[in-house]
Coordinates of C-alpha atoms in Angstrom, one line a residue:
Chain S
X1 CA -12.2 -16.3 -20.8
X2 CA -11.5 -20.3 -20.7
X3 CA -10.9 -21.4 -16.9
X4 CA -7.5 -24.0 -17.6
X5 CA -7.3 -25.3 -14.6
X6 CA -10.0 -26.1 -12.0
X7 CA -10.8 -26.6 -8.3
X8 CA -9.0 -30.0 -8.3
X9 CA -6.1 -29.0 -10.2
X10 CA -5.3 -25.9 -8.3
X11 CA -5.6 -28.2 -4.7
X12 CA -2.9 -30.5 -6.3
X13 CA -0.8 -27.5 -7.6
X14 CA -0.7 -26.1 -4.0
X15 CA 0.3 -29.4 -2.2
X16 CA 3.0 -30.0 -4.2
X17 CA 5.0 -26.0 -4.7
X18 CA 3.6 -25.0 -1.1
X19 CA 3.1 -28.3 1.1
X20 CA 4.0 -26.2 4.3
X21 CA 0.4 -24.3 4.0
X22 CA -2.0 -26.1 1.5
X23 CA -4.1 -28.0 3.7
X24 CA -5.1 -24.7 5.2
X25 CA -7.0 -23.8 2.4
X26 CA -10.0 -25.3 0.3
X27 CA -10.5 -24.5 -3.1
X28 CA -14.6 -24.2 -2.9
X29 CA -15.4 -22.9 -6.5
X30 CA -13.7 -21.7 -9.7
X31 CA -15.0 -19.6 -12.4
X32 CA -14.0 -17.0 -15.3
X33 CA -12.0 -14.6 -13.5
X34 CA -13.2 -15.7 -10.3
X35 CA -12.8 -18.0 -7.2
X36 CA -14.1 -18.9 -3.8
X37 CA -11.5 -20.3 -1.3
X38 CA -12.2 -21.5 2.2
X39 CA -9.0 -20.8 5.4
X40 CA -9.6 -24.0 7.0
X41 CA -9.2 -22.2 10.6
X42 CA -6.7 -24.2 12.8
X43 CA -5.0 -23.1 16.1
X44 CA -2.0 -21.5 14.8
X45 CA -4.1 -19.0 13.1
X46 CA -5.7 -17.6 16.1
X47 CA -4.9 -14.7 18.7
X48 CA -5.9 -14.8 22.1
X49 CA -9.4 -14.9 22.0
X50 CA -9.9 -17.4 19.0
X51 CA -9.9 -14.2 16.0
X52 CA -8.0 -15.1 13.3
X53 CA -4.7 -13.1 13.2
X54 CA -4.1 -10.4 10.6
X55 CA -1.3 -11.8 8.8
X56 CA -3.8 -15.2 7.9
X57 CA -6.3 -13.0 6.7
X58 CA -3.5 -11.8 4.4
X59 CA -2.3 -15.1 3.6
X60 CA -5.8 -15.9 2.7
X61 CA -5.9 -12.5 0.5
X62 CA -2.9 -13.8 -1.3
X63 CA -3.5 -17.0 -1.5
X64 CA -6.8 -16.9 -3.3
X65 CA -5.6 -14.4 -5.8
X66 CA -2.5 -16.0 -6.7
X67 CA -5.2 -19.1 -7.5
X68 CA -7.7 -17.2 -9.3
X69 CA -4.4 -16.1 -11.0
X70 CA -3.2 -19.6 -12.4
X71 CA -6.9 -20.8 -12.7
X72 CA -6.7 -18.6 -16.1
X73 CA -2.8 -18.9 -17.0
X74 CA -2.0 -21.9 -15.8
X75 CA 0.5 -23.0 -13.1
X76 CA 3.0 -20.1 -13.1
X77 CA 4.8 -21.0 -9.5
X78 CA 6.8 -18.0 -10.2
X79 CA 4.0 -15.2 -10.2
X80 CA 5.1 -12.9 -7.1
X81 CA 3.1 -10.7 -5.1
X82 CA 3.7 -7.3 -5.9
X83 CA 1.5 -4.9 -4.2
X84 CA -1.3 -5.5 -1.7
X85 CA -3.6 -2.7 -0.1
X86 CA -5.9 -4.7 2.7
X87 CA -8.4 -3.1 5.3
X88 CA -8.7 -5.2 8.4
X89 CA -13.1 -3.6 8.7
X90 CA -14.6 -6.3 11.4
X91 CA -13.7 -8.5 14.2
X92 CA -13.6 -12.3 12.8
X93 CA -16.2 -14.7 14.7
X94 CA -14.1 -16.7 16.8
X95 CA -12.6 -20.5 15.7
X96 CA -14.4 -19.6 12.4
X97 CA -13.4 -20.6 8.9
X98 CA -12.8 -17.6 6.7
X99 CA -14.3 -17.3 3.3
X100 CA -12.6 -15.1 0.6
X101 CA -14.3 -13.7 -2.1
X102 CA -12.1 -13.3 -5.3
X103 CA -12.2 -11.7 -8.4
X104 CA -9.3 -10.5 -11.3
X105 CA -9.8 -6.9 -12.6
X106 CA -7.2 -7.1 -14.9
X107 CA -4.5 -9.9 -16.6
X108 CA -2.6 -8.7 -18.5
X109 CA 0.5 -9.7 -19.8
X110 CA 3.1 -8.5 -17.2
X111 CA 1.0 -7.8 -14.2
X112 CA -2.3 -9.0 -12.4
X113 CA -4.7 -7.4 -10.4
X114 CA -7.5 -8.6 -8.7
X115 CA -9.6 -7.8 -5.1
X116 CA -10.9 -10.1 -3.0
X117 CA -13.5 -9.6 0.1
X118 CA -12.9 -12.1 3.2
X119 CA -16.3 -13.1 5.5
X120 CA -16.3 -15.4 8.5
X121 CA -18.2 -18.2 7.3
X122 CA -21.8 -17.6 7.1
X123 CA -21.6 -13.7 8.0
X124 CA -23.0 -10.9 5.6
X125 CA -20.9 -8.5 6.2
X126 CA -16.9 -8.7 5.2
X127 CA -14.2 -8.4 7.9
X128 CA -11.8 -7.4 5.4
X129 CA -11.2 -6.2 1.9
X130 CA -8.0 -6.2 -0.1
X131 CA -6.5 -5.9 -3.4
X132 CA -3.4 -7.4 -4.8
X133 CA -0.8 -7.3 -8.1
X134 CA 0.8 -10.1 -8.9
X135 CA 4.1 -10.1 -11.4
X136 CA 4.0 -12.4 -14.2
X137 CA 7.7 -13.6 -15.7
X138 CA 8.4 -13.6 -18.8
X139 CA 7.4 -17.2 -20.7
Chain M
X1 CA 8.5 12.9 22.5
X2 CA 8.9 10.5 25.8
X3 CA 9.4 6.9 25.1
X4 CA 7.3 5.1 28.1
X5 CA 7.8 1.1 27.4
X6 CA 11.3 0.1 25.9
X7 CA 12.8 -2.9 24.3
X8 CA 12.5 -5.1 28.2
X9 CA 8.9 -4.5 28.4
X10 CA 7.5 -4.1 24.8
X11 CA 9.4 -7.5 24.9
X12 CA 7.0 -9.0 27.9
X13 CA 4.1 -7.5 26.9
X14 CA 4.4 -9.3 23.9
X15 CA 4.8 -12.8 25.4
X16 CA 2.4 -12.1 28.0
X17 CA -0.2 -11.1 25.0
X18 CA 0.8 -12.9 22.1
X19 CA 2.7 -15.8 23.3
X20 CA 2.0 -17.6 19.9
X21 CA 3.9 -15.2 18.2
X22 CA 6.4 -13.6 20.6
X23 CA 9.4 -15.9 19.8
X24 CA 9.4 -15.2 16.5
X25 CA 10.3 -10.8 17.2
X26 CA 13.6 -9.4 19.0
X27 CA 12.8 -6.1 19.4
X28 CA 16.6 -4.4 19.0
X29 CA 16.3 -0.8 19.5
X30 CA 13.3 1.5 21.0
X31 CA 13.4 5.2 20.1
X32 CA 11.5 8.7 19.8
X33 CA 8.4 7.0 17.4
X34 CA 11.1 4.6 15.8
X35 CA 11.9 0.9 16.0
X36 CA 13.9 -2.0 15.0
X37 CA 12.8 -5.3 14.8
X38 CA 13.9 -8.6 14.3
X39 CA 12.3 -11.1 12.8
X40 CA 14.4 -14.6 14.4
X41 CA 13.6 -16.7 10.9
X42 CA 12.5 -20.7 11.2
X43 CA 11.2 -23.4 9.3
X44 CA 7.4 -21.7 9.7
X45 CA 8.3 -18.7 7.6
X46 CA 10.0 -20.3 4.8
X47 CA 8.7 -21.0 1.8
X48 CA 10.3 -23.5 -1.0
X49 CA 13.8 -22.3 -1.6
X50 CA 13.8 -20.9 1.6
X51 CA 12.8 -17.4 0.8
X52 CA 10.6 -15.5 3.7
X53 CA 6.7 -15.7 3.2
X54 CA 4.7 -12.9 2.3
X55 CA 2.5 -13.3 5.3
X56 CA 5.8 -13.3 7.6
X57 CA 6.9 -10.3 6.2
X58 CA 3.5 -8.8 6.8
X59 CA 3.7 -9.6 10.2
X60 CA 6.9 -8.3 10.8
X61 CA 5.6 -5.3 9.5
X62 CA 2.4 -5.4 11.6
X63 CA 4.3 -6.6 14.8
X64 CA 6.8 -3.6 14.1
X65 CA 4.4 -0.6 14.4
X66 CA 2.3 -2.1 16.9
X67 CA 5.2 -1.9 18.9
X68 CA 5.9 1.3 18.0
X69 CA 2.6 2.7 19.1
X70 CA 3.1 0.7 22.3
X71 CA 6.1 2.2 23.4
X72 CA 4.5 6.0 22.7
X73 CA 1.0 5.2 24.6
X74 CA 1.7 2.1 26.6
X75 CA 0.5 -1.4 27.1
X76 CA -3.2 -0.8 24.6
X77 CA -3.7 -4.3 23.4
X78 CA -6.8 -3.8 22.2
X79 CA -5.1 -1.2 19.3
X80 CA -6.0 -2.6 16.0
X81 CA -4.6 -2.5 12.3
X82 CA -7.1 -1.0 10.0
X83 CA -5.3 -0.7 6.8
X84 CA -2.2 -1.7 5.2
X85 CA -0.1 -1.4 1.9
X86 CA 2.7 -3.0 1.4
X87 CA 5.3 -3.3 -1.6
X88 CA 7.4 -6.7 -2.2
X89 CA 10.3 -5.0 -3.6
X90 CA 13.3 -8.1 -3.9
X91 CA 13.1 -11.7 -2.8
X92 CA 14.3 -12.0 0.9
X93 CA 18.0 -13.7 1.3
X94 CA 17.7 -17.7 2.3
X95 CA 17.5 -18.6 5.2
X96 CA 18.2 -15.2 6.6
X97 CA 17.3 -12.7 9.4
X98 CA 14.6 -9.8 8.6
X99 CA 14.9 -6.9 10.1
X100 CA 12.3 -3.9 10.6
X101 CA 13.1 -0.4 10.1
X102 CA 9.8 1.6 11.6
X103 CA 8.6 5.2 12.3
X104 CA 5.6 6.9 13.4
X105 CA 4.6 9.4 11.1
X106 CA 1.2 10.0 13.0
X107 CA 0.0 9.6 16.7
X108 CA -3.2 10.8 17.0
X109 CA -6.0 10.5 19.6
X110 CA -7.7 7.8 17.4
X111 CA -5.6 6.8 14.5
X112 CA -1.5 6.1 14.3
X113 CA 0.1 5.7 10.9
X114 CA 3.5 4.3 10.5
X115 CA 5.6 3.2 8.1
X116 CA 8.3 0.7 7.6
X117 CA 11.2 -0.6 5.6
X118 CA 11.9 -4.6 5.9
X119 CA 15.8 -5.4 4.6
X120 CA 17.6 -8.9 4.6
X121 CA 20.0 -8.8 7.4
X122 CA 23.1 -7.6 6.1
X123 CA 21.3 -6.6 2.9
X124 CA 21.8 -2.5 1.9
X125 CA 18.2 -2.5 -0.3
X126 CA 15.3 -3.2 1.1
X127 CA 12.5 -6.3 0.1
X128 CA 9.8 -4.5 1.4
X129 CA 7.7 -1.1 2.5
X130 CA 4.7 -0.8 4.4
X131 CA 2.9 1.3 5.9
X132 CA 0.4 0.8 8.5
X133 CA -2.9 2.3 10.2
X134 CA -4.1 1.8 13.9
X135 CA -7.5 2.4 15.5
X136 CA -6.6 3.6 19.0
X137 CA -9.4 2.4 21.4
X138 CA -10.7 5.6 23.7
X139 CA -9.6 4.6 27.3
Chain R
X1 CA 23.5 5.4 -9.1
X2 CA 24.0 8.0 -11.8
X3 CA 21.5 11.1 -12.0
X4 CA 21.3 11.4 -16.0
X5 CA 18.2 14.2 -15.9
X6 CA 18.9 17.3 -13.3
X7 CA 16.5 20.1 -12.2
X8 CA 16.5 22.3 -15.2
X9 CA 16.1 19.1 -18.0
X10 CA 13.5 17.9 -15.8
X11 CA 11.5 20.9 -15.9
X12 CA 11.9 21.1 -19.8
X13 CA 10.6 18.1 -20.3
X14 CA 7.7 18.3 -18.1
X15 CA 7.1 21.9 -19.9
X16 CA 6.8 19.7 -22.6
X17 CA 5.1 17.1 -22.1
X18 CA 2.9 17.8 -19.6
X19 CA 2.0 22.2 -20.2
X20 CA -1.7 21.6 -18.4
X21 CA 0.5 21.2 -15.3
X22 CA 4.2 22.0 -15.5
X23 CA 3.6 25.4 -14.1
X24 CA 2.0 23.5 -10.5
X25 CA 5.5 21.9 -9.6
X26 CA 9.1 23.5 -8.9
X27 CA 11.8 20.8 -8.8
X28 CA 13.9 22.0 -6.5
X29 CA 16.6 19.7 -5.5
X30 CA 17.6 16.3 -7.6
X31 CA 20.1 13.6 -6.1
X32 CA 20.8 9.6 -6.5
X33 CA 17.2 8.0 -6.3
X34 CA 15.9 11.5 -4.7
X35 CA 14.1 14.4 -5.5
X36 CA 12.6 17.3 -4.5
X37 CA 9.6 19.1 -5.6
X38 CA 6.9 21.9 -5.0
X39 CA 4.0 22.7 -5.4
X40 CA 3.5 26.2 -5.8
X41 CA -0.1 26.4 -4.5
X42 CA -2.9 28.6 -6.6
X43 CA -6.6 29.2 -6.2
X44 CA -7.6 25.8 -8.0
X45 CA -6.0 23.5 -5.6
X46 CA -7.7 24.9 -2.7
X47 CA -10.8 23.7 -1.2
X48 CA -13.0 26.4 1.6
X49 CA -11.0 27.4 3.7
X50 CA -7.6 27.7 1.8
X51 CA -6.5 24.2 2.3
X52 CA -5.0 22.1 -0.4
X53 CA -7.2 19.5 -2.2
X54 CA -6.4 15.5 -1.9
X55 CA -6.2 15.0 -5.8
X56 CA -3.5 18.6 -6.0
X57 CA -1.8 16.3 -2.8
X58 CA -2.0 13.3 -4.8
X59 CA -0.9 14.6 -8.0
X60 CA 2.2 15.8 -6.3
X61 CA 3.2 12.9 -5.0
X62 CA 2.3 11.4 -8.5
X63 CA 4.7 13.6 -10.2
X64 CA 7.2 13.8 -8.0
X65 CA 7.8 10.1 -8.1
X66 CA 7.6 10.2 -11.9
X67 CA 10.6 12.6 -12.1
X68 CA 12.6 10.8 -9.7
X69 CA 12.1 8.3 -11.8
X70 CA 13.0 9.9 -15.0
X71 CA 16.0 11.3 -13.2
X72 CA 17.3 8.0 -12.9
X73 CA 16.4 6.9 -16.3
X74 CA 16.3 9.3 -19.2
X75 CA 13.0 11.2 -20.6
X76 CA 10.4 8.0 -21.0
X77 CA 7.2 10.1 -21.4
X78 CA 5.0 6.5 -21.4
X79 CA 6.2 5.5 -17.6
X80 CA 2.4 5.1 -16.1
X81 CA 1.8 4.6 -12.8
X82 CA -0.2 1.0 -11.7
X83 CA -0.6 1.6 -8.4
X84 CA -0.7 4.2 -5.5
X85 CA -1.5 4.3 -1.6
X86 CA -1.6 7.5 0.3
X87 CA -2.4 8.6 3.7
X88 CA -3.6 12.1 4.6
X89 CA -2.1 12.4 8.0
X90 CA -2.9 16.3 8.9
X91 CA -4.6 18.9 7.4
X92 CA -2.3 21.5 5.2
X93 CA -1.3 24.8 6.2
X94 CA -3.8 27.1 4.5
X95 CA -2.5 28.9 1.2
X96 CA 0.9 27.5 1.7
X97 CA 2.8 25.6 -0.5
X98 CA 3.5 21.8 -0.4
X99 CA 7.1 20.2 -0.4
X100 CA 7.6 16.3 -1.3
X101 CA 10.7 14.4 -0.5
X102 CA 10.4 11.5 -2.7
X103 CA 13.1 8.7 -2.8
X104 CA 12.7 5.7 -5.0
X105 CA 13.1 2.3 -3.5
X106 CA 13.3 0.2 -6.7
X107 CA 14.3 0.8 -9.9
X108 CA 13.8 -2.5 -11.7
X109 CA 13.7 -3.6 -15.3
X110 CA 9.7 -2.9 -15.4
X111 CA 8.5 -1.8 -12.2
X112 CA 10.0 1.2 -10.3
X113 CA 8.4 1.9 -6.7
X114 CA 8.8 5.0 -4.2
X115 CA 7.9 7.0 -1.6
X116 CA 7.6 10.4 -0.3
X117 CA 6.2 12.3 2.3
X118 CA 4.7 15.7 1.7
X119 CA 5.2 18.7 4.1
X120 CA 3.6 22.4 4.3
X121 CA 6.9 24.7 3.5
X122 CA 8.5 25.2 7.0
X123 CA 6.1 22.5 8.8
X124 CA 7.9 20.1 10.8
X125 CA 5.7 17.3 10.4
X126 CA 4.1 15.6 7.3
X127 CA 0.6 16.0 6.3
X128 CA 0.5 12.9 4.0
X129 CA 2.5 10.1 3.0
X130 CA 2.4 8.1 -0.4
X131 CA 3.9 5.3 -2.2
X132 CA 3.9 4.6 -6.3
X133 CA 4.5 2.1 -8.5
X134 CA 5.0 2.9 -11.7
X135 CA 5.4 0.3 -14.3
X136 CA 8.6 1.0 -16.9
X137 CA 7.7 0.0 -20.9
X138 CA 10.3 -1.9 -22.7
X139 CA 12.3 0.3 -24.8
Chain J
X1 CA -29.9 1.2 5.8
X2 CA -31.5 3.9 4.9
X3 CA -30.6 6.4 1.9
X4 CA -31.1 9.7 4.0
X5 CA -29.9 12.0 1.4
X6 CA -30.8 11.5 -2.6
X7 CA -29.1 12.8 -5.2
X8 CA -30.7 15.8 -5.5
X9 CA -30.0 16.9 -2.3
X10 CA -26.4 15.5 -2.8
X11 CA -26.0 18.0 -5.6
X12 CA -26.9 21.0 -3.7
X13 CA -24.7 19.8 -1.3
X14 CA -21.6 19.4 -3.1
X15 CA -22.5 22.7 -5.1
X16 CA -22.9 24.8 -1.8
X17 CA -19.8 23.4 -0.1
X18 CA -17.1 22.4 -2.7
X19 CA -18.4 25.2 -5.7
X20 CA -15.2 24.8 -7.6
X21 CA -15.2 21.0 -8.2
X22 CA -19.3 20.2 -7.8
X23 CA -19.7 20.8 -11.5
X24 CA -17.1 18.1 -12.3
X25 CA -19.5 15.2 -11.1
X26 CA -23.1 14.1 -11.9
X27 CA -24.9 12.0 -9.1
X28 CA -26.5 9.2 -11.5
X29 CA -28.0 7.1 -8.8
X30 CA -28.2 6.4 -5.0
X31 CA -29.0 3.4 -3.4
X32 CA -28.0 2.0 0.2
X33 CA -24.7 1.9 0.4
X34 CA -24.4 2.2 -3.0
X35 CA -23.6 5.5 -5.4
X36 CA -22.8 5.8 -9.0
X37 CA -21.3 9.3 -9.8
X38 CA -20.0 10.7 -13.8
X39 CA -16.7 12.6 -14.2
X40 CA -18.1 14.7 -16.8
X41 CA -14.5 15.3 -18.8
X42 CA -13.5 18.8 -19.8
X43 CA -10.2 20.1 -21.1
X44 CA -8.8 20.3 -17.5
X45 CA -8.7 16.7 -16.7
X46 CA -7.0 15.8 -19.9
X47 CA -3.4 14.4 -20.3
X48 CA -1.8 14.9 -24.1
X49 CA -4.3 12.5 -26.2
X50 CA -7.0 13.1 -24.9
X51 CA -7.0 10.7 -21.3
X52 CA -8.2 11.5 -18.2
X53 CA -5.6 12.3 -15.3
X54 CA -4.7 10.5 -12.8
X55 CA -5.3 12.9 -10.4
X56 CA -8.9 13.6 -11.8
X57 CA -9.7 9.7 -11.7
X58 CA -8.4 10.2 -7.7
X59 CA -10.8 13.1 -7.8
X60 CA -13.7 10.6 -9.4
X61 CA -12.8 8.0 -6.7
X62 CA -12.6 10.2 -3.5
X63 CA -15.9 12.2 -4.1
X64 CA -18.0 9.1 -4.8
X65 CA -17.2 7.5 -1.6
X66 CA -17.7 10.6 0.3
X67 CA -21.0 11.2 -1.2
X68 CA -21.9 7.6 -0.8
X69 CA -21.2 8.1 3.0
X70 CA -22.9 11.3 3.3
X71 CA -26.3 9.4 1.6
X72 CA -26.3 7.3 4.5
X73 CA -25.3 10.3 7.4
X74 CA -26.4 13.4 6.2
X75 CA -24.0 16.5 5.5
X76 CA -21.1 15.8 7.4
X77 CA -19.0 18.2 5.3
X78 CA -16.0 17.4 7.6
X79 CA -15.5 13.9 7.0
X80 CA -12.0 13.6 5.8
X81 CA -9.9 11.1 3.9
X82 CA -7.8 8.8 5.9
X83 CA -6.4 6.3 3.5
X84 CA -6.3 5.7 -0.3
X85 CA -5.2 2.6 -2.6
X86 CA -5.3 2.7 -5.7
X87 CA -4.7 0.5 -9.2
X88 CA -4.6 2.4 -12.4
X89 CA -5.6 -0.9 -14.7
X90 CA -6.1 0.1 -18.1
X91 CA -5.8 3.6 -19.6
X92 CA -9.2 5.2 -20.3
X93 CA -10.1 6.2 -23.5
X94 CA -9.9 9.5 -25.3
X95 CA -12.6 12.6 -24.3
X96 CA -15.2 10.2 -22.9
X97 CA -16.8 10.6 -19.2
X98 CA -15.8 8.0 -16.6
X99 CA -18.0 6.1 -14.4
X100 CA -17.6 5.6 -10.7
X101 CA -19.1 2.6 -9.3
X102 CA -19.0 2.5 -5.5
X103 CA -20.2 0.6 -2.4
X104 CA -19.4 1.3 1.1
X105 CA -18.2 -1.7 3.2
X106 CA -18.1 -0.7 6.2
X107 CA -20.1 2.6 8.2
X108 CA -19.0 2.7 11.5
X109 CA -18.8 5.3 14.0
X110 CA -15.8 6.7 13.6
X111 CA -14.3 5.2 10.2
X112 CA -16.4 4.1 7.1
X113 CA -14.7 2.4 4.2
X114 CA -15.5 2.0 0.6
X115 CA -14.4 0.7 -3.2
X116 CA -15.2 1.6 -6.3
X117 CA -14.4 0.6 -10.0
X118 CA -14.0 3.2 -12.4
X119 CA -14.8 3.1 -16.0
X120 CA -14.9 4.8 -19.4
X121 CA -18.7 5.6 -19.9
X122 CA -19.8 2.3 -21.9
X123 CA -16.7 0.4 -21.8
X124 CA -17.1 -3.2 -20.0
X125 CA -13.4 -3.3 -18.2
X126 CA -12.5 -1.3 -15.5
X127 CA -9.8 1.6 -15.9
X128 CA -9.3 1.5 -12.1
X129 CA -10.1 0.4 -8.6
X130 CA -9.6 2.6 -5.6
X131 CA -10.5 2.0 -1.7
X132 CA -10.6 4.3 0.7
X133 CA -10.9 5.2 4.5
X134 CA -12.8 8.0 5.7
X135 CA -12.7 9.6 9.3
X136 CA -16.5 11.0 10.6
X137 CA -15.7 13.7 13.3
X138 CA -17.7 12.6 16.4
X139 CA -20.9 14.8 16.6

């Protein structure tokens, strides 16, 4: 499938719908069904101890689908998120970006579904997993 | 079974642990493996239209059976989510209140699972369910 | 809400629809966006030792959510469900039946979502816990 | 990590512990951390027109993981299901096997977690994605 909107397209999307939280993430790579997206760690993401909380780890999640999402539709501000199943598996390295891992399993014309795996920066193994459905309205 | 930390404490604990977050949670009424929390809505959790985020409802939700669990087995910071699935059901009221409706439907010596219904304050149908796993540390 | 399927049409139509199975589940008690069903346990939904399987717990939850549904709706035979979480919370009584209290929590246009929690007959507490979405197809 | 159990022994294993289900799956390969296992469709898993169930592709999904753990920790027949999500994406076609492709994510000592996608044997598109949580009993 055609990518429609790209890396630079989807930043400029973001800032303008969502100002309150777009410069916390960076659009690193987009592809067919697929995208990278950095959480620019910051301190109001952190708990005691410098992990990133739960709920930006699912912000992240949602975030990234939602743009692998409009990468392929284009921008649809009015997508909601539907569903999401997410396993917290690891402790995130401390004041480290997080790097989600994204990837749509199925678009079709109501309803989205993709899963996305979330690393600290430069680690092999995933600190979480999750899996999201987004709504599509109607045209 | 025997409440041991209730609304007063659960309430310091959380500054004392989370002060990032604790101003954001009125925790209304402690019971038997139940809960009712508040989440006190500003600017941060709004997004355009001033709906409630997605990731402020998730951590309402989070918050919520954490505190739950606290108030059955006392002040165990280190208990962590493992898993959650939630449902966006309607779009939050503007500008408005959520509040937490949470159970425990499982305390066991390892894992507690609870679930949770999130309403608009005022509002009779709920804008979202979760439910929730924690990983009990051994003492 | 009006119920517009009871008990017995309920059970005609999943006699018809669905013979593999209609003889697994006793509906026993239908109200306003609630049901009540059984399974009436045999040999193949045991595993060693006499206790129900996961997929016989899963499929009750799965069809008991569906006729809530179809309570609520009229006969749609094409209702599917997109998405389900579940928890196995405690291990069934052995060679007992199963009881699930399923209510629905949206009833939408397209998408209907609800939950249940399934018991061993006479068994205080639950031994799992599910939530459904099933996606509606325009008439 | 290493595989400690192949597929062959996988087979016995599932055939001397779970007799009345082990003939349901084929083992088609094990690598670390990594299993693919067949549904090998017969009447009983079959909806009117000829598509797998629902709860047999919940069958698929919950056996692969759990073999997939027991590859990499031996018979551990009491491991037990915690936690399962699960998207039903596309429906799977008529009378054909379906294809479990699964990786754990995480193996630790007391909780191991693990997706799969699930497919119609030779179809490119996934029919579902599941995740789930499994408990290992402390030795």
């Amino acid at each position: 499938m055609t990518v429609i909107m790209g890396a630079q397209e989807l930043s400029e999307f973001l800032g303008r719908e969502f100002p309150q939280v777009a410069g916390d993430f960076a659009i690193e790579e987009v592809g067919d069904r697929r995208i990278r997206v950095r959480l620019v760690v910051g301190e109001r993401h952190l708990r005691p101890g410098g992990t990133v909380s739960g709920p930006s780890i699912f912000a992240l999640a949602d975030v990234a689908i939602y743009l692998a999402l409009l990468a392929m539709i284009g921008p649809e501000a009015l997508a909601v998120t539907t569903n999401c199943a997410i396993d917290f598996m690891r402790k995130p390295a401390a004041n480290t970006d997080l790097i989600a891992e994204c990837r749509l399993l199925k678009l079709g014309r109501v309803l989205a579904i993709g899963d996305v795996l979330i690393y600290s920066d430069g680690a092999p193994e995933p600190v979480a997993r999750a899996s999201l459905t987004y709504s599509i309205p109607p045209k």
